[in-house]
Amino acid sequence: MGRVENKVVLITGAASGLGLASARRLAEEGASVVLADIDERLGREAAASVDGAVFEQLDVTSEAQWEALVDRIVAQHGRLDVLFNCAGVVRLASIEQTDEDIWRQVHSVGTDGTFYGCKHALRVMKPAGSGSIINMCSTASIQGMPGVFAYAASKSAIRGMTKSIAVLCAQEGYGVRCNSVHPGNMDTPMLRGVRTIVEEHNPAAAAGMDRIWVGEPLDVANMVLFLASDEAKAVNGAAMVVDNTSTITEGVVPAENKV
Ligand SMILES: NC(=O)c1ccc[n+]([C@@H]2O[C@H](COP(=O)([O-])OP(=O)(O)OC[C@H]3O[C@@H](n4cnc5c(N)ncnc54)[C@H](O)[C@@H]3O)[C@@H](O)[C@H]2O)c1
């Protein structure tokens, strides 16, 4: 018996990185996973590599697409047990460099996408009397990160949404839990993309990045698995940090201490 046996799970941003690693881990533990992503080619390839999974194209910035997808999942699978809002984009810009395009892009995928996801998952989880919503945040919503200003603001908004949803569900007895996950640097295409841009503009800062602990996507996937499972039945409104102390050591962990 798997740890999430027969649970119906929807993961956004699942074509790559942390979303894909989580899809794999939950499928290994018996879940039926729907991988959703804006990137259809990558998403179909990813779903083909995950046991029993299916792919659904979703642009998380569209509430109409969210509504239709959640309804389709309930029609096909009978319910939605777990939503992992993982899709996100990052833009390297301080407050002084952030223009309206950067601000809107980061917030439309991160903040708006997570809001729509939570709203439509709750719509179907509430009548079922159970469910687990997991929202991807970052250490950027635990500590200040001046170089990714809009991203830190968006992740902080998601952290706040998570707690409000959790408290509502507890107060009203909906049986739905909502938690956030806050990874430090994780080895994914997103982080590698950031490293390349930093290297081009500031090699010393890139070298500094190399001294910070970097985790494996599986480290996050295991946390997502726990929150998705009934083992976490008393965990609601929590901000689960996966960073090997980087938020309490100002981000710097000597390379020889890599885990
Ligand atoms: N990698 C890290 O170090 C790290 C650390 C903390 C938090 N995170 C967060 O984890 C999440 C996943 O990051 P990752 O590192 O796996 O990145 P990634 O770039 O590998 O994957 C992100 C996925 O989101 C998808 N996506 C982007 N816009 C979308 C949209 N509008 N609709 C649907 N899908 C969309 C992309 O196509 C991609 O498949 C993000 O929310 C990110 O902010 C990452």
Coordinates of N, CA and C in Angstrom, one line a residue, residues 12 58-63 66 83 85-87 105-120 135 154 158 161:
T12 N 0.7 21.4 -11.0 CA 1.0 22.4 -12.1 C 2.5 22.6 -12.2
L58 N -2.4 23.4 -19.4 CA -3.0 24.4 -18.5 C -2.1 25.6 -18.5
D59 N -2.7 26.8 -18.8 CA -2.0 28.1 -18.5 C -2.6 28.5 -17.2
V60 N -1.8 28.5 -16.1 CA -2.4 28.8 -14.8 C -2.9 30.2 -14.6
T61 N -2.5 31.1 -15.6 CA -3.0 32.5 -15.5 C -4.5 32.7 -16.0
S62 N -5.1 31.6 -16.5 CA -6.4 31.7 -17.0 C -7.4 31.0 -16.0
E63 N -8.3 31.8 -15.4 CA -9.2 31.1 -14.5 C -10.2 30.2 -15.2
W66 N -8.6 26.9 -15.6 CA -8.6 26.2 -14.3 C -10.0 25.5 -14.0
L83 N -4.0 19.1 -4.7 CA -3.5 20.0 -5.7 C -2.2 20.5 -5.2
N85 N 0.2 23.4 -6.4 CA 0.4 24.6 -7.2 C 1.9 24.8 -7.3
C86 N 2.6 24.4 -8.3 CA 4.0 24.4 -8.4 C 4.5 25.4 -9.5
A87 N 3.6 25.7 -10.5 CA 4.1 26.5 -11.6 C 4.6 27.9 -11.1
Q105 N 4.1 39.8 -15.0 CA 4.4 38.4 -15.4 C 4.6 37.5 -14.2
V106 N 5.4 37.9 -13.3 CA 5.7 37.0 -12.1 C 4.4 36.8 -11.3
H107 N 3.7 37.9 -11.1 CA 2.5 37.8 -10.3 C 1.3 37.0 -11.0
S108 N 1.3 37.1 -12.4 CA 0.1 36.5 -13.0 C 0.3 34.9 -12.9
V109 N 1.6 34.5 -13.1 CA 1.8 33.0 -13.0 C 1.8 32.6 -11.5
G110 N 2.5 33.3 -10.7 CA 2.7 32.9 -9.3 C 1.4 33.2 -8.4
T111 N 1.1 34.5 -8.3 CA 0.1 34.9 -7.4 C -1.3 34.5 -7.9
D112 N -1.6 35.0 -9.2 CA -2.9 34.7 -9.8 C -3.2 33.2 -10.0
G113 N -2.1 32.6 -10.5 CA -2.3 31.1 -10.8 C -2.6 30.3 -9.6
T114 N -1.9 30.7 -8.5 CA -2.1 29.9 -7.2 C -3.5 30.3 -6.7
F115 N -3.9 31.5 -6.8 CA -5.2 31.9 -6.3 C -6.3 31.1 -7.0
Y116 N -6.2 31.1 -8.4 CA -7.3 30.4 -9.1 C -7.3 28.9 -8.8
G117 N -6.1 28.3 -8.7 CA -6.0 26.9 -8.3 C -6.6 26.6 -7.0
C118 N -6.3 27.4 -6.0 CA -6.8 27.2 -4.6 C -8.3 27.3 -4.7
K119 N -8.8 28.3 -5.4 CA -10.2 28.6 -5.4 C -11.0 27.4 -6.0
H120 N -10.5 26.9 -7.1 CA -11.3 25.9 -7.8 C -11.1 24.5 -7.2
N135 N 1.1 24.7 -1.7 CA 1.5 25.8 -2.5 C 3.0 26.0 -2.5
S154 N 5.6 37.9 -4.7 CA 4.6 36.9 -5.1 C 4.6 35.7 -4.2
I158 N 1.7 34.3 -1.7 CA 1.2 32.8 -1.7 C 1.3 32.3 -0.3
M161 N -1.8 33.7 1.4 CA -3.0 33.0 1.0 C -3.2 31.6 1.6

